[in-house]
XYZ file of C-alpha atoms in Angstrom:
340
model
C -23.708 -22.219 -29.849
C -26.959 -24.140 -30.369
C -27.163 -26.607 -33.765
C -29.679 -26.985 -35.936
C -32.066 -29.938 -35.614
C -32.745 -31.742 -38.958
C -36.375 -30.501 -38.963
C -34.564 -27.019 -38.998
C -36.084 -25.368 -42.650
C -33.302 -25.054 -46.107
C -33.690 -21.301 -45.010
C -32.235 -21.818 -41.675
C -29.802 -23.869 -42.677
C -28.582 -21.615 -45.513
C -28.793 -18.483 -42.892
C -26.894 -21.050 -40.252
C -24.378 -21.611 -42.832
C -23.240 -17.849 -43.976
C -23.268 -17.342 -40.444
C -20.995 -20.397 -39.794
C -18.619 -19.503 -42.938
C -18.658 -15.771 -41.660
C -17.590 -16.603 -38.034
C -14.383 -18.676 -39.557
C -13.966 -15.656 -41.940
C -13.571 -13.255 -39.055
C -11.443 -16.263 -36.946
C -9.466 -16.326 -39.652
C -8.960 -12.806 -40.479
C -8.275 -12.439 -36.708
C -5.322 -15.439 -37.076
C -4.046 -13.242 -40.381
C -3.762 -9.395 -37.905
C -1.956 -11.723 -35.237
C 0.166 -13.348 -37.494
C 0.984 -9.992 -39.109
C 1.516 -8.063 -35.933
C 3.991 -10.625 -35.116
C 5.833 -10.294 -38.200
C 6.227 -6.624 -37.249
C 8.006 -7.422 -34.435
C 11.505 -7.726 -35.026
C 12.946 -10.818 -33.784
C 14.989 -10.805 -30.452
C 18.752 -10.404 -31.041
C 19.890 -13.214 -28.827
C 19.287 -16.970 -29.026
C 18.955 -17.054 -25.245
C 18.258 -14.083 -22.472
C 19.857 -14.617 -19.509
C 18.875 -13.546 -16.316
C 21.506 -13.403 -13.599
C 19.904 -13.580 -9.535
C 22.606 -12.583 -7.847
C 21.739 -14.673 -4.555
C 21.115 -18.574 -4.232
C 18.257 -20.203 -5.301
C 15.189 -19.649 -2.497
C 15.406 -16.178 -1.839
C 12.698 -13.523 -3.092
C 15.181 -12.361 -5.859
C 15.390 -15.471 -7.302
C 11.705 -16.668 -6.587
C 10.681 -13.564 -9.012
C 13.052 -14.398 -11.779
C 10.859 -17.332 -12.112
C 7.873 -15.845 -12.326
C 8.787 -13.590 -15.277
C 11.155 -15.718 -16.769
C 8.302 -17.819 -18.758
C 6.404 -14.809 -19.968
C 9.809 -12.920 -21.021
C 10.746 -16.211 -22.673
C 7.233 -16.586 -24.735
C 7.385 -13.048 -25.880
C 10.858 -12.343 -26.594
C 10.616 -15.776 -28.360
C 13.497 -17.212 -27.248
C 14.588 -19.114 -24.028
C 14.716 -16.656 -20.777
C 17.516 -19.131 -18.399
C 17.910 -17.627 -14.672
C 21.231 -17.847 -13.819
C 22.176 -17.665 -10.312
C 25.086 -16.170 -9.144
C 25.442 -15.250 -5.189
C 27.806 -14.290 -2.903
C 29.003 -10.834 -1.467
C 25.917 -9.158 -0.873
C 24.592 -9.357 -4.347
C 27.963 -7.790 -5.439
C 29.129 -10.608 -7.648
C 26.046 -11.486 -9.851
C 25.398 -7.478 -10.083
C 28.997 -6.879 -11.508
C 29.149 -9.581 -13.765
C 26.258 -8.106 -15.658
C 27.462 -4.463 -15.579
C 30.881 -5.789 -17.328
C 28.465 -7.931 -20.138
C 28.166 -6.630 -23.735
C 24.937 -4.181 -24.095
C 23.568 -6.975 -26.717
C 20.274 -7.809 -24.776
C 21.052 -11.036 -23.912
C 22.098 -10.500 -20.487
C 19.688 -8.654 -17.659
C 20.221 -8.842 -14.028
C 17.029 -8.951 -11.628
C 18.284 -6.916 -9.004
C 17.354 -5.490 -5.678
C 17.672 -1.747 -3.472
C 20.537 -4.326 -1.715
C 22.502 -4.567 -4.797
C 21.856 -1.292 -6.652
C 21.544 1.696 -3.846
C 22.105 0.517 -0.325
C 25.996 -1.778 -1.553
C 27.535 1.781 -2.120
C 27.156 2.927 0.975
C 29.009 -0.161 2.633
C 31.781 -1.257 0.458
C 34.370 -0.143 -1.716
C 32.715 -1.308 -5.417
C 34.327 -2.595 -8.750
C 31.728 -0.269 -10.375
C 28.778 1.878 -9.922
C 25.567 0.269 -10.522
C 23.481 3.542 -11.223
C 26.489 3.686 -13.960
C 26.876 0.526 -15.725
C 23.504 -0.491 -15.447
C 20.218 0.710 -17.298
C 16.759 0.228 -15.469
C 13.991 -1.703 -17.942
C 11.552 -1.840 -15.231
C 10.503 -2.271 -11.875
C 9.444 -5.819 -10.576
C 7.867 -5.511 -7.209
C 8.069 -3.665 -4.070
C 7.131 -6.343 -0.783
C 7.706 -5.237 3.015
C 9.775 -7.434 5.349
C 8.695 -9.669 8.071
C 9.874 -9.782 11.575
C 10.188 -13.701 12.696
C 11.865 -15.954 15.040
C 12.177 -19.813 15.641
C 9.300 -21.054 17.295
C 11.563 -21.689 20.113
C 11.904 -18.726 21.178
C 9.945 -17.485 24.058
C 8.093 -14.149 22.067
C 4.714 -14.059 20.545
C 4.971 -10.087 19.881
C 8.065 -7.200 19.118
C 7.548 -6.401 22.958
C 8.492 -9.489 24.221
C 11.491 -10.305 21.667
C 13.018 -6.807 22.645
C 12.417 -7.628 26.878
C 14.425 -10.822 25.900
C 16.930 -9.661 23.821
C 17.939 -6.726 26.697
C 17.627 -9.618 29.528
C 20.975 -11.377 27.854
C 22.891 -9.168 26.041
C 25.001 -10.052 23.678
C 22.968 -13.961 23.997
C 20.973 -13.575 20.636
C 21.311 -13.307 17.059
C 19.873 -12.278 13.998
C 19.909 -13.885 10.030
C 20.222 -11.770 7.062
C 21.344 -12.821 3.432
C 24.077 -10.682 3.862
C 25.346 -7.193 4.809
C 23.589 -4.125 3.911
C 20.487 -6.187 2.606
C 17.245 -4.369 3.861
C 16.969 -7.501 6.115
C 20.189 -6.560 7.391
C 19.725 -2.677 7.772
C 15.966 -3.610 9.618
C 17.742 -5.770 12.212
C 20.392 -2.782 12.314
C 17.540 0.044 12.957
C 15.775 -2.639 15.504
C 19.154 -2.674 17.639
C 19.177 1.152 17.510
C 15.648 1.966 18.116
C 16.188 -0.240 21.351
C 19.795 -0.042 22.208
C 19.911 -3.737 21.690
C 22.948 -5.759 22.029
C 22.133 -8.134 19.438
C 24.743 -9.800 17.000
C 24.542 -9.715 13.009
C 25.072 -12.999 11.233
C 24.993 -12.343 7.475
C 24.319 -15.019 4.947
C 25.200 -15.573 0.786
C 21.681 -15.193 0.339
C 18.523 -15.088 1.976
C 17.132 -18.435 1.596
C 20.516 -19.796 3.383
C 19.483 -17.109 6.144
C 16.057 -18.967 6.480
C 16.924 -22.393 6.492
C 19.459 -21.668 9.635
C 16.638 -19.717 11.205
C 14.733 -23.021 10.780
C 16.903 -25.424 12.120
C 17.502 -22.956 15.243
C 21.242 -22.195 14.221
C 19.772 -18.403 14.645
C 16.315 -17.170 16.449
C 15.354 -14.188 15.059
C 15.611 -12.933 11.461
C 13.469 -10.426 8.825
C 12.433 -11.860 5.795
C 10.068 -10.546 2.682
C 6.336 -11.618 2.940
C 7.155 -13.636 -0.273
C 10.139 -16.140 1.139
C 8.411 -16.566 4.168
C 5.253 -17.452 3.180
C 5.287 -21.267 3.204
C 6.559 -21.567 6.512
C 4.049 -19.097 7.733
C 1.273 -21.699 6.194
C 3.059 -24.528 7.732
C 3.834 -22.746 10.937
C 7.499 -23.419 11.197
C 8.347 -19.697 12.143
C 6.522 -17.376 14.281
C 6.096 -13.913 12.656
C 5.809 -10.742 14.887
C 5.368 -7.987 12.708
C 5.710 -6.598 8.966
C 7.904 -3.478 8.521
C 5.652 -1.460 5.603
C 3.643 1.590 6.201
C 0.342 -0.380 6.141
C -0.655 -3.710 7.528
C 0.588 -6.314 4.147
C -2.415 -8.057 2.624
C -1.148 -11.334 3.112
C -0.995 -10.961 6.898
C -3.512 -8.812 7.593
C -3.920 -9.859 11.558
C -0.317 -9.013 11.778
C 0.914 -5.367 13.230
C 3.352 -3.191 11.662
C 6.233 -2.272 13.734
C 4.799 1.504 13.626
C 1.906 -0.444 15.473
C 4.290 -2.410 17.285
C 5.879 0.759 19.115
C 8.485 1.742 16.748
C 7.266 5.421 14.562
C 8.755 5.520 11.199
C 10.013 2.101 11.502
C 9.087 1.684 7.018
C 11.610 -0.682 4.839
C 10.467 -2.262 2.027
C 12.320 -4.750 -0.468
C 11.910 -3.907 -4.300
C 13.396 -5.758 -7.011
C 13.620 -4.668 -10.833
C 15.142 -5.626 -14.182
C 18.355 -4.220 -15.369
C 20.593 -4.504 -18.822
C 24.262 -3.006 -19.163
C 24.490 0.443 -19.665
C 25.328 0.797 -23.231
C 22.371 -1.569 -24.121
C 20.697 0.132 -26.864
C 17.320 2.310 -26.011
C 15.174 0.408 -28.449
C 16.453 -2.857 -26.859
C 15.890 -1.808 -23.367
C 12.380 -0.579 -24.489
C 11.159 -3.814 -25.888
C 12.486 -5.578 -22.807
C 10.500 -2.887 -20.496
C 7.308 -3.296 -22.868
C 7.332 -7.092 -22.765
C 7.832 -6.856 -18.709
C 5.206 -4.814 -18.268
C 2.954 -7.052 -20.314
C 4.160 -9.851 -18.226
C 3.433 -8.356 -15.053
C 0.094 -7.214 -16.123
C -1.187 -10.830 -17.007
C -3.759 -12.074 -14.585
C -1.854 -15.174 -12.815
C 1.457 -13.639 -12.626
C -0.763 -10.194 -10.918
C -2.066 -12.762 -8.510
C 1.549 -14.125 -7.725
C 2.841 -10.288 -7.256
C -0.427 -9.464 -4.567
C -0.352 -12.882 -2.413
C 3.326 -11.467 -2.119
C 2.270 -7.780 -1.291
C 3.202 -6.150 -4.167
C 1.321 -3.814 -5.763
C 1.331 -2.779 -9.595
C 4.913 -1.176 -9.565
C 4.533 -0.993 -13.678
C 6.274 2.229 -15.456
C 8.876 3.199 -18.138
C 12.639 2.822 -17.648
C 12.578 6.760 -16.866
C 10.472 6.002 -14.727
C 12.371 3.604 -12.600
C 15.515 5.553 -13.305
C 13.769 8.534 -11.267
C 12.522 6.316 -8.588
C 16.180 5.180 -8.247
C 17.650 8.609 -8.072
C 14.855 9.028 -5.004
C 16.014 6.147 -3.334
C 19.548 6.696 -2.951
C 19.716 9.467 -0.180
C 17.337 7.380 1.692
C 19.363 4.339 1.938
C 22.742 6.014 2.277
C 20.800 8.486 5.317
C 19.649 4.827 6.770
C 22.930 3.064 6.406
C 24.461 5.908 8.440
C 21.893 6.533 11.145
C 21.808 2.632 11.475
C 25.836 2.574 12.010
C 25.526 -0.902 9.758
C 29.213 -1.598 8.242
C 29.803 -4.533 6.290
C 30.722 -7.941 8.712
C-alpha cells in the first residue's frame, strides 16, 4: 500500500484515514469471527493425543505420523506425541490401541499390513476391522523393487536370470511377514518359480539399513522410505509395483512393464481410534485430518511420495476396507506366504 506524501491535500488525508481506520475495522472484525469460531469448537478431551506407529522409527508408517502429527497437534490444540511401538508384524502397536479406552486420546496410524493382510497369517488377539474405527485414510504409495548396488542387475530381467542361476543363494528384506513388501517378494518368487529366501524384519527401516550394508541384496520398499537413498544412490531401484509409472520415478518401469501382468501392490496407511470411540469424536479427528492433509506443504510431502489425495469420511474408509479384505486374503493364498 502506497503512503501519502506530505504535499498529499487534508482531503486525501481524511479519505486515507477512514480508509486506514476501516481496513483495521474489517482486520479486526475478521480477528473477532476467528476468535468466535474457535470458541465454538469444543475443546479436545485429552491433554495429549497419542499416536502409536506400530514399527520402528524410519519406516513409511512412522515417517507419516510425523507429517500429520504437527497439524493434528495445532488443531486439536493439544500435543499430538507418536509413539512407536514395533515388533510382530505391526501386531503389537495395533493391539495395544484396540484394547485403549475409546476417549480420543489414543489413535493408531496403521497400514493394509496391520489391519487386512495380519488375519490371513496369524492367529490374532483381536480383530482389527472389530476393535478399531477408521477416521481416515492417510496415503496410498506403490512399492519399489531394489537391490544393493552390488549386485550384478540393472533391470527385473537380470535380477530374476540371477536369482534362478543359484538357487537358494539370494535373499530378500521385508519389515516383517505378511507386509506388502513381504507378499511382493512372495508373488515375485511365484510369478518366476524363484528359489529365493524371506528374511523378515521388526520394521521396515531395519529391513533397509541391512539391505544397505549388504547383509541382504534385494528388497521392496515404498517410494517414500526409499527416497533418500535413491537421491544419494546407495540402492539401485528396478521397478515400482503400481498400476502406473509413480511420479517420483517416472524413468522407472512398472513390473507390468517389466514382464510381470497384474503384478499391482500398493502400501496405504490410515488413522484409526478404538472401536467404542464416540462418533462425534472420531468425526472431529477425521475433519481435522482431512484439513491437515489438504494444506499445501503437507500435499506436497504426500505427492513427492506418490500419493494422491486419498481424503474421505470414516464410511468412507470403512467401505474401502471392507473392499480390501478379499483381495489380500485371495493374495496371501495364491502367494503361499505363511508367517517365518
Amino acid at each position: 500500500m502506497a503512503f501519502p506524501s506530505p504535499q498529499t491535500s487534508g482531503r486525501r488525508r481524511a479519505a486515507y484515514g477512514f480508509a486506514l481506520a476501516a481496513t483495521f475495522a474489517a482486520a479486526f472484525a475478521g480477528v473477532q469471527s476467528t476468535a468466535l469460531a474457535a470458541a465454538d469448537t469444543p475443546a479436545y478431551p485429552c491433554t495429549t493425543l497419542r499416536v502409536v506407529s506400530p514399527y520402528p522409527p524410519g519406516g513409511t508408517t512412522d515417517i507419516l505420523a510425523r507429517i500429520v502429527a504437527p497439524g493434528l497437534s495445532k488443531r486439536l490444540g493439544v500435543p499430538v506425541i507418536v509413539d512407536n511401538r514395533g515388533g510382530a508384524s505391526s501386531n503389537i502397536g495395533t493391539e495395544f490401541v484396540g484394547r485403549a479406552k475409546g476417549d480420543g486420546c489414543t489413535a493408531l496410524l496403521g497400514n493394509n499390513t496391520g489391519i487386512v493382510i495380519n488375519r490371513s497369517l496369524y492367529k490374532l488377539k483381536l480383530d482389527p476391522t472389530r476393535a478399531l474405527a477408521p477416521v481416515g485414510e492417510v496415503a496410498s504409495v506403490p512399492l519399489v523393487l531394489y537391490v544393493n548396488t552390488a549386485l550384478p542387475a540393472s533391470n527385473v530381467g537380470q535380477l530374476v536370470d540371477l536369482v534362478k542361476a543359484s538357487p537358494g543363494k539370494y535373499s530378500y528384506a521385508s519389515g516383517g511377514s505378511g507386509s506388502p513388501q513381504h507378499l511382493a517378494g512372495e508373488l515375485l518368487k511365484l510369478e518366476r518359480h524363484l528359489d529365493l529366501i524371506h528374511v523378515p524384519y521388526r520394521g521396515q527401516g531395519p529391513a533397509l539399513s541391512d539391505v544397505l550394508a549388504g547383509q541382504v541384496p534385494i528388497a521392496f520398499e515404498t517410494t517414500t522410505a526409499l527416497a533418500p537413498q535413491l537421491k544419494s544412490g546407495r540402492v539401485r531401484p528396478l521397478a515400482t509395483t503400481g498400476a502406473k509409472r509413480a511420479r517420483a520415478l517416472p524413468d522407472l518401469p512398472t513390473m507390468q512393464e517389466a514382464g510381470f501382468p497384474g503384478f499391482v501392490i500398493e502400501n496405504w496407511y490410515g488413522l484409526f481410534v478404538p472401536a467404542e470411540t464416540p462418533a462425534p469424536l472420531v468425526q472431529r479427528l477425521s475433519d481435522d485430518l482431512n484439513a491437515v492433509l489438504g494444506e499445501p506443504d503437507v500435499a506436497a510431502k504426500l505427492a513427492e511420495m506418490g500419493s494422491g489425495d486419498v481424503r474421505g469420511t470414516p464410511a468412507q474408509f470403512r467401505a474401502f476396507i471392507g473392499k480390501e479384505l478379499p483381495y489380500w486374503e485371495s493374495l496371501v493364498k495364491r502367494s503361499g506366504a505363511t508367517v517365518d
